[in-house]
């Protein structure tokens, strides 16, 4: 059978590999000159990802990838990095707030999906603890008002991030662009035909996996139901001359921000003697970019003394709807746009009906889309005999 894949990001490459694995002849179409989508990285000497990317090794998507040799060289979180984790709380940098520690110890507590986190968290954790927990989850929520989201959505992610021992995060050496190269090389080895600079304006004939943003998929398929709430955040990448004592990671329990010094794990991401730092802060409703930038620079001032004097490189970007799905009260991942769109069209990406954390949704949905597409073709062939 022939399988088309529209979109050459993480979801598209995964769908192409999964389809080829199941015997399909796969053609992947990517409108840009290069593959990667949001998994692209900047060119050296400062190799910054298009967002705070990390690969979690404690979930089924990672197992699927690892069994197929699809995970490039990576590193677990080193102890010295873990010891450099800090929180911003009440405008100061320090250890985790006591309310966060108490919440992290409540591993058996379960949250409902039909109540907002603010209401549920205040009742079960206390108002101050709930605020500190919700705000520190800006690293995976990218939302200025976590209290509005489903209690289960926020709480499950908090428990995942605060897993005892913190063994799960894997940092890909050379940035996520290295992973894109690894996946694309494997896809080509498996016979996938990759066509870059190939814009698709209508679904191709035959089984097709649409692995684009929901906005692009909505236009391509003419389906106005392809909508879901996503994050809206300002991200800043900084090259800084190295300074002893800088934190590795700062969770912002004041304003939902986050920053990470990636070169602690992978020194190849910046020139020798320098660090690559990425900071992000969700944009508030009605807030202008200048206002968000001013608030983000307060976080930088608090966490990285004299960062302006040490600045060697800077990149600013606004990520709207490019940060994965956000589930509001009364919804779960099952309520997001379905993978199977009918008539041989399947959807993959980080805002569709698949479980997981951030990029895991893209991998899971891509594999499922390829399975559904190839299974449908097999049934059609059988029925025609």
Short mmCIF file of N, CA and C in Angstrom, two decimals, residues 118-257:
data_model
loop_
_atom_site.label_atom_id
_atom_site.label_comp_id
_atom_site.label_asym_id
_atom_site.label_seq_id
_atom_site.Cartn_x
_atom_site.Cartn_y
_atom_site.Cartn_z
N UNK A 118 -7.68 25.35 40.23
CA UNK A 118 -7.73 26.33 41.31
C UNK A 118 -8.69 25.92 42.40
N UNK A 119 -9.88 25.50 42.02
CA UNK A 119 -10.88 25.10 43.01
C UNK A 119 -10.46 23.83 43.74
N UNK A 120 -10.06 22.83 42.96
CA UNK A 120 -9.67 21.55 43.57
C UNK A 120 -8.40 21.70 44.41
N UNK A 121 -7.40 22.41 43.88
CA UNK A 121 -6.15 22.56 44.61
C UNK A 121 -6.31 23.31 45.91
N UNK A 122 -7.14 24.35 45.91
CA UNK A 122 -7.39 25.10 47.14
C UNK A 122 -8.00 24.20 48.21
N UNK A 123 -8.92 23.34 47.80
CA UNK A 123 -9.59 22.45 48.75
C UNK A 123 -8.66 21.37 49.29
N UNK A 124 -7.82 20.81 48.46
CA UNK A 124 -7.02 19.65 48.86
C UNK A 124 -5.58 19.99 49.24
N UNK A 125 -5.06 21.11 48.75
CA UNK A 125 -3.67 21.47 49.03
C UNK A 125 -3.54 22.75 49.84
N UNK A 126 -4.60 23.58 49.84
CA UNK A 126 -4.53 24.91 50.40
C UNK A 126 -4.24 25.91 49.30
N UNK A 127 -4.76 27.11 49.44
CA UNK A 127 -4.68 28.10 48.37
C UNK A 127 -3.24 28.43 47.99
N UNK A 128 -2.38 28.64 48.98
CA UNK A 128 -1.00 29.03 48.70
C UNK A 128 -0.23 27.90 48.03
N UNK A 129 -0.41 26.67 48.53
CA UNK A 129 0.28 25.52 47.93
C UNK A 129 -0.20 25.30 46.50
N UNK A 130 -1.51 25.42 46.29
CA UNK A 130 -2.06 25.22 44.95
C UNK A 130 -1.48 26.24 43.97
N UNK A 131 -1.34 27.47 44.42
CA UNK A 131 -0.79 28.50 43.55
C UNK A 131 0.67 28.20 43.22
N UNK A 132 1.46 27.80 44.21
CA UNK A 132 2.87 27.50 43.99
C UNK A 132 3.04 26.30 43.06
N UNK A 133 2.20 25.27 43.24
CA UNK A 133 2.27 24.09 42.39
C UNK A 133 1.87 24.43 40.96
N UNK A 134 0.73 25.11 40.81
CA UNK A 134 0.27 25.44 39.48
C UNK A 134 1.25 26.31 38.72
N UNK A 135 1.80 27.31 39.38
CA UNK A 135 2.73 28.22 38.71
C UNK A 135 4.03 27.55 38.31
N UNK A 136 4.54 26.64 39.15
CA UNK A 136 5.81 25.98 38.80
C UNK A 136 5.65 25.07 37.59
N UNK A 137 4.41 24.75 37.23
CA UNK A 137 4.19 23.86 36.10
C UNK A 137 4.16 24.60 34.76
N UNK A 138 4.57 25.85 34.77
CA UNK A 138 4.72 26.57 33.52
C UNK A 138 5.64 25.85 32.55
N UNK A 139 6.54 25.02 33.07
CA UNK A 139 7.48 24.28 32.24
C UNK A 139 6.78 23.31 31.30
N UNK A 140 5.60 22.82 31.66
CA UNK A 140 4.88 21.89 30.79
C UNK A 140 3.50 22.39 30.39
N UNK A 141 3.03 23.48 31.02
CA UNK A 141 1.71 24.00 30.70
C UNK A 141 1.75 25.20 29.75
N UNK A 142 2.77 26.04 29.88
CA UNK A 142 2.89 27.25 29.05
C UNK A 142 1.63 28.10 29.12
N UNK A 143 1.07 28.22 30.30
CA UNK A 143 -0.20 28.90 30.46
C UNK A 143 -0.11 29.84 31.65
N UNK A 144 -0.60 31.07 31.46
CA UNK A 144 -0.50 32.09 32.51
C UNK A 144 -1.51 31.89 33.63
N UNK A 145 -2.51 31.05 33.40
CA UNK A 145 -3.56 30.84 34.39
C UNK A 145 -3.81 29.35 34.61
N UNK A 146 -2.87 28.64 35.22
CA UNK A 146 -3.03 27.19 35.39
C UNK A 146 -4.25 26.82 36.22
N UNK A 147 -4.72 27.76 37.05
CA UNK A 147 -5.89 27.46 37.88
C UNK A 147 -7.14 27.25 37.03
N UNK A 148 -7.15 27.71 35.77
CA UNK A 148 -8.30 27.54 34.88
C UNK A 148 -8.38 26.14 34.28
N UNK A 149 -7.27 25.42 34.27
CA UNK A 149 -7.21 24.15 33.57
C UNK A 149 -7.80 23.02 34.41
N UNK A 150 -8.03 21.90 33.76
CA UNK A 150 -8.55 20.72 34.45
C UNK A 150 -7.63 20.33 35.61
N UNK A 151 -8.22 20.03 36.76
CA UNK A 151 -7.43 19.63 37.92
C UNK A 151 -6.60 18.40 37.60
N UNK A 152 -7.19 17.42 36.93
CA UNK A 152 -6.47 16.20 36.59
C UNK A 152 -5.31 16.49 35.65
N UNK A 153 -5.52 17.38 34.69
CA UNK A 153 -4.49 17.73 33.72
C UNK A 153 -3.26 18.31 34.42
N UNK A 154 -3.48 19.26 35.32
CA UNK A 154 -2.36 19.90 36.02
C UNK A 154 -1.73 18.95 37.01
N UNK A 155 -2.54 18.28 37.81
CA UNK A 155 -2.02 17.44 38.89
C UNK A 155 -1.25 16.24 38.35
N UNK A 156 -1.75 15.61 37.29
CA UNK A 156 -1.04 14.46 36.72
C UNK A 156 0.33 14.87 36.21
N UNK A 157 0.43 16.04 35.64
CA UNK A 157 1.72 16.50 35.14
C UNK A 157 2.65 16.88 36.27
N UNK A 158 2.12 17.46 37.31
CA UNK A 158 2.93 17.76 38.49
C UNK A 158 3.52 16.48 39.07
N UNK A 159 2.71 15.45 39.18
CA UNK A 159 3.21 14.19 39.73
C UNK A 159 4.26 13.56 38.81
N UNK A 160 4.08 13.72 37.51
CA UNK A 160 5.05 13.16 36.57
C UNK A 160 6.39 13.87 36.70
N UNK A 161 6.36 15.17 36.77
CA UNK A 161 7.59 15.95 36.83
C UNK A 161 8.31 15.76 38.16
N UNK A 162 7.57 15.50 39.23
CA UNK A 162 8.17 15.37 40.57
C UNK A 162 8.30 13.91 40.98
N UNK A 163 8.41 13.00 40.02
CA UNK A 163 8.62 11.59 40.33
C UNK A 163 9.85 11.43 41.21
N UNK A 164 9.75 10.69 42.34
CA UNK A 164 10.91 10.52 43.23
C UNK A 164 12.13 10.00 42.47
N UNK A 165 13.27 10.61 42.74
CA UNK A 165 14.50 10.21 42.07
C UNK A 165 14.73 10.91 40.75
N UNK A 166 13.65 11.44 40.15
CA UNK A 166 13.72 12.20 38.90
C UNK A 166 14.61 11.54 37.84
N UNK A 167 14.35 10.25 37.52
CA UNK A 167 15.22 9.57 36.56
C UNK A 167 14.80 9.77 35.11
N UNK A 168 13.63 10.36 34.87
CA UNK A 168 13.02 10.27 33.55
C UNK A 168 13.62 11.18 32.47
N UNK A 169 13.94 12.44 32.72
CA UNK A 169 14.35 13.32 31.62
C UNK A 169 15.62 12.85 30.93
N UNK A 170 15.58 12.88 29.60
CA UNK A 170 16.77 12.60 28.79
C UNK A 170 17.03 13.81 27.91
N UNK A 171 18.29 14.24 27.87
CA UNK A 171 18.69 15.40 27.08
C UNK A 171 19.45 14.89 25.85
N UNK A 172 18.95 15.25 24.67
CA UNK A 172 19.54 14.78 23.44
C UNK A 172 20.79 15.58 23.11
N UNK A 173 21.90 14.89 22.94
CA UNK A 173 23.17 15.57 22.69
C UNK A 173 23.14 16.22 21.31
N UNK A 174 23.45 17.51 21.30
CA UNK A 174 23.42 18.26 20.04
C UNK A 174 22.09 18.90 19.74
N UNK A 175 21.15 18.84 20.70
CA UNK A 175 19.85 19.45 20.50
C UNK A 175 18.89 18.54 19.74
N UNK A 176 17.64 18.97 19.65
CA UNK A 176 16.64 18.14 18.99
C UNK A 176 16.82 18.09 17.49
N UNK A 177 17.58 19.02 16.93
CA UNK A 177 17.91 18.92 15.52
C UNK A 177 18.66 17.63 15.22
N UNK A 178 19.48 17.17 16.19
CA UNK A 178 20.20 15.91 16.03
C UNK A 178 19.22 14.74 15.96
N UNK A 179 18.11 14.84 16.70
CA UNK A 179 17.10 13.79 16.66
C UNK A 179 16.39 13.78 15.31
N UNK A 180 16.11 14.97 14.79
CA UNK A 180 15.49 15.06 13.48
C UNK A 180 16.37 14.38 12.43
N UNK A 181 17.66 14.65 12.48
CA UNK A 181 18.58 14.01 11.53
C UNK A 181 18.58 12.50 11.70
N UNK A 182 18.53 12.04 12.95
CA UNK A 182 18.53 10.61 13.24
C UNK A 182 17.26 9.95 12.69
N UNK A 183 16.11 10.56 12.93
CA UNK A 183 14.84 10.01 12.46
C UNK A 183 14.75 10.03 10.93
N UNK A 184 15.19 11.14 10.34
CA UNK A 184 15.09 11.24 8.88
C UNK A 184 16.03 10.23 8.20
N UNK A 185 17.21 10.01 8.79
CA UNK A 185 18.12 9.02 8.22
C UNK A 185 17.50 7.62 8.30
N UNK A 186 16.88 7.30 9.43
CA UNK A 186 16.23 6.00 9.56
C UNK A 186 15.07 5.87 8.57
N UNK A 187 14.29 6.93 8.43
CA UNK A 187 13.17 6.89 7.49
C UNK A 187 13.65 6.60 6.08
N UNK A 188 14.72 7.26 5.66
CA UNK A 188 15.24 7.04 4.31
C UNK A 188 15.77 5.61 4.17
N UNK A 189 16.43 5.10 5.22
CA UNK A 189 16.91 3.72 5.19
C UNK A 189 15.76 2.73 4.97
N UNK A 190 14.59 3.08 5.50
CA UNK A 190 13.42 2.21 5.39
C UNK A 190 12.64 2.44 4.10
N UNK A 191 13.18 3.29 3.24
CA UNK A 191 12.57 3.49 1.94
C UNK A 191 11.58 4.63 1.86
N UNK A 192 11.48 5.44 2.91
CA UNK A 192 10.56 6.58 2.88
C UNK A 192 11.08 7.62 1.89
N UNK A 193 10.18 8.06 1.01
CA UNK A 193 10.53 9.12 0.07
C UNK A 193 10.20 10.46 0.73
N UNK A 194 11.20 11.30 0.92
CA UNK A 194 11.01 12.58 1.60
C UNK A 194 11.14 13.71 0.59
N UNK A 195 10.08 14.50 0.49
CA UNK A 195 10.06 15.62 -0.45
C UNK A 195 9.93 16.92 0.34
N UNK A 196 11.03 17.67 0.44
CA UNK A 196 10.99 18.98 1.07
C UNK A 196 10.59 20.03 0.04
N UNK A 197 10.27 21.23 0.54
CA UNK A 197 9.75 22.30 -0.32
C UNK A 197 8.53 21.83 -1.11
N UNK A 198 7.74 20.98 -0.53
CA UNK A 198 6.56 20.42 -1.20
C UNK A 198 5.31 20.78 -0.41
N UNK A 199 4.73 21.89 -0.77
CA UNK A 199 3.53 22.35 -0.08
C UNK A 199 2.32 21.57 -0.60
N UNK A 200 1.52 21.07 0.33
CA UNK A 200 0.32 20.31 -0.02
C UNK A 200 -0.89 21.18 0.28
N UNK A 201 -1.69 21.46 -0.74
CA UNK A 201 -2.85 22.34 -0.57
C UNK A 201 -4.17 21.57 -0.50
N UNK A 202 -4.11 20.28 -0.76
CA UNK A 202 -5.30 19.42 -0.66
C UNK A 202 -4.81 18.03 -0.27
N UNK A 203 -5.61 17.26 0.46
CA UNK A 203 -5.18 15.92 0.87
C UNK A 203 -4.83 15.06 -0.34
N UNK A 204 -3.68 14.41 -0.34
CA UNK A 204 -3.31 13.54 -1.46
C UNK A 204 -4.28 12.36 -1.58
N UNK A 205 -4.30 11.74 -2.75
CA UNK A 205 -5.10 10.55 -2.94
C UNK A 205 -4.51 9.40 -2.14
N UNK A 206 -5.38 8.60 -1.52
CA UNK A 206 -4.93 7.45 -0.76
C UNK A 206 -4.79 7.78 0.72
N UNK A 207 -4.50 6.75 1.54
CA UNK A 207 -4.36 6.96 2.99
C UNK A 207 -3.34 8.04 3.31
N UNK A 208 -3.72 8.97 4.18
CA UNK A 208 -2.87 10.14 4.45
C UNK A 208 -2.86 10.45 5.94
N UNK A 209 -1.67 10.64 6.47
CA UNK A 209 -1.50 11.13 7.85
C UNK A 209 -1.14 12.61 7.77
N UNK A 210 -1.97 13.45 8.36
CA UNK A 210 -1.71 14.88 8.40
C UNK A 210 -1.03 15.19 9.74
N UNK A 211 0.26 15.46 9.69
CA UNK A 211 1.06 15.66 10.89
C UNK A 211 1.55 17.11 10.92
N UNK A 212 0.61 18.04 10.96
CA UNK A 212 0.91 19.46 11.00
C UNK A 212 0.29 20.06 12.25
N UNK A 213 0.42 21.36 12.42
CA UNK A 213 -0.31 22.03 13.49
C UNK A 213 -1.80 21.91 13.22
N UNK A 214 -2.61 22.08 14.26
CA UNK A 214 -4.06 22.04 14.05
C UNK A 214 -4.52 23.14 13.12
N UNK A 215 -3.90 24.32 13.20
CA UNK A 215 -4.28 25.42 12.32
C UNK A 215 -4.07 25.03 10.86
N UNK A 216 -2.90 24.45 10.58
CA UNK A 216 -2.61 24.04 9.20
C UNK A 216 -3.52 22.90 8.76
N UNK A 217 -3.78 21.97 9.67
CA UNK A 217 -4.66 20.84 9.34
C UNK A 217 -6.08 21.33 9.08
N UNK A 218 -6.52 22.31 9.84
CA UNK A 218 -7.87 22.86 9.66
C UNK A 218 -8.02 23.46 8.26
N UNK A 219 -7.00 24.17 7.81
CA UNK A 219 -7.03 24.76 6.48
C UNK A 219 -6.95 23.69 5.40
N UNK A 220 -6.04 22.75 5.56
CA UNK A 220 -5.84 21.71 4.57
C UNK A 220 -7.08 20.85 4.38
N UNK A 221 -7.72 20.48 5.50
CA UNK A 221 -8.86 19.58 5.45
C UNK A 221 -10.20 20.31 5.36
N UNK A 222 -10.18 21.65 5.51
CA UNK A 222 -11.42 22.40 5.48
C UNK A 222 -12.36 22.00 6.61
N UNK A 223 -11.77 21.70 7.76
CA UNK A 223 -12.54 21.21 8.90
C UNK A 223 -12.40 22.20 10.06
N UNK A 224 -13.42 23.01 10.28
CA UNK A 224 -13.33 24.05 11.30
C UNK A 224 -13.39 23.51 12.72
N UNK A 225 -13.68 22.22 12.88
CA UNK A 225 -13.72 21.64 14.23
C UNK A 225 -12.31 21.36 14.77
N UNK A 226 -11.30 21.47 13.93
CA UNK A 226 -9.93 21.15 14.36
C UNK A 226 -9.35 22.33 15.14
N UNK A 227 -9.83 22.44 16.37
CA UNK A 227 -9.39 23.51 17.27
C UNK A 227 -9.20 22.92 18.66
N UNK A 228 -8.18 23.44 19.37
CA UNK A 228 -7.97 23.08 20.78
C UNK A 228 -7.10 24.16 21.40
N UNK A 229 -7.32 24.39 22.68
CA UNK A 229 -6.53 25.42 23.35
C UNK A 229 -5.09 24.98 23.54
N UNK A 230 -4.18 25.90 23.26
CA UNK A 230 -2.76 25.65 23.46
C UNK A 230 -2.12 26.78 24.22
N UNK A 231 -0.86 26.65 24.54
CA UNK A 231 -0.16 27.67 25.31
C UNK A 231 0.20 28.89 24.47
N UNK A 232 0.51 29.98 25.15
CA UNK A 232 0.90 31.23 24.51
C UNK A 232 2.01 31.81 25.38
N UNK A 233 3.22 31.73 24.91
CA UNK A 233 4.34 32.05 25.78
C UNK A 233 5.45 32.78 25.03
N UNK A 234 6.21 33.56 25.78
CA UNK A 234 7.41 34.22 25.26
C UNK A 234 8.62 33.40 25.69
N UNK A 235 9.46 33.08 24.72
CA UNK A 235 10.67 32.30 25.00
C UNK A 235 11.89 33.12 24.61
N UNK A 236 12.91 33.08 25.43
CA UNK A 236 14.15 33.80 25.18
C UNK A 236 15.33 32.85 25.36
N UNK A 237 16.18 32.78 24.35
CA UNK A 237 17.42 32.01 24.44
C UNK A 237 18.57 32.98 24.63
N UNK A 238 19.47 32.64 25.54
CA UNK A 238 20.59 33.52 25.86
C UNK A 238 21.90 32.75 25.80
N UNK A 239 22.91 33.38 25.19
CA UNK A 239 24.28 32.93 25.34
C UNK A 239 24.92 33.81 26.39
N UNK A 240 25.49 33.21 27.44
CA UNK A 240 26.09 33.97 28.55
C UNK A 240 27.48 33.45 28.85
N UNK A 241 28.38 34.35 29.15
CA UNK A 241 29.67 33.89 29.67
C UNK A 241 29.42 33.17 30.99
N UNK A 242 30.10 32.07 31.18
CA UNK A 242 29.83 31.18 32.32
C UNK A 242 30.18 31.87 33.64
N UNK A 243 29.32 31.63 34.61
CA UNK A 243 29.52 32.20 35.95
C UNK A 243 29.26 31.12 36.98
N UNK A 244 30.21 30.89 37.84
CA UNK A 244 30.05 29.89 38.90
C UNK A 244 28.89 30.28 39.81
N UNK A 245 28.04 29.32 40.08
CA UNK A 245 26.92 29.57 40.98
C UNK A 245 25.59 29.77 40.29
N UNK A 246 25.59 29.90 38.96
CA UNK A 246 24.31 30.02 38.25
C UNK A 246 23.50 28.73 38.44
N UNK A 247 22.20 28.83 38.62
CA UNK A 247 21.38 27.62 38.75
C UNK A 247 21.28 26.87 37.44
N UNK A 248 21.01 25.60 37.54
CA UNK A 248 20.75 24.80 36.34
C UNK A 248 19.32 25.00 35.87
N UNK A 249 18.40 25.01 36.82
CA UNK A 249 16.99 25.03 36.49
C UNK A 249 16.25 25.88 37.52
N UNK A 250 15.34 26.71 37.05
CA UNK A 250 14.53 27.52 37.97
C UNK A 250 13.07 27.34 37.61
N UNK A 251 12.30 26.78 38.54
CA UNK A 251 10.84 26.75 38.43
C UNK A 251 10.32 28.07 39.03
N UNK A 252 9.42 28.70 38.32
CA UNK A 252 8.91 29.99 38.77
C UNK A 252 7.54 29.80 39.42
N UNK A 253 7.51 29.70 40.74
CA UNK A 253 6.25 29.55 41.46
C UNK A 253 5.57 30.89 41.71
N UNK A 254 6.14 31.97 41.18
CA UNK A 254 5.49 33.28 41.27
C UNK A 254 4.65 33.56 40.04
N UNK A 255 5.21 33.33 38.83
CA UNK A 255 4.53 33.78 37.62
C UNK A 255 4.51 32.77 36.49
N UNK A 256 4.65 31.47 36.80
CA UNK A 256 4.53 30.41 35.78
C UNK A 256 5.70 30.38 34.80
N UNK A 257 6.80 31.03 35.12
CA UNK A 257 7.94 31.02 34.22
C UNK A 257 8.85 29.83 34.45
#
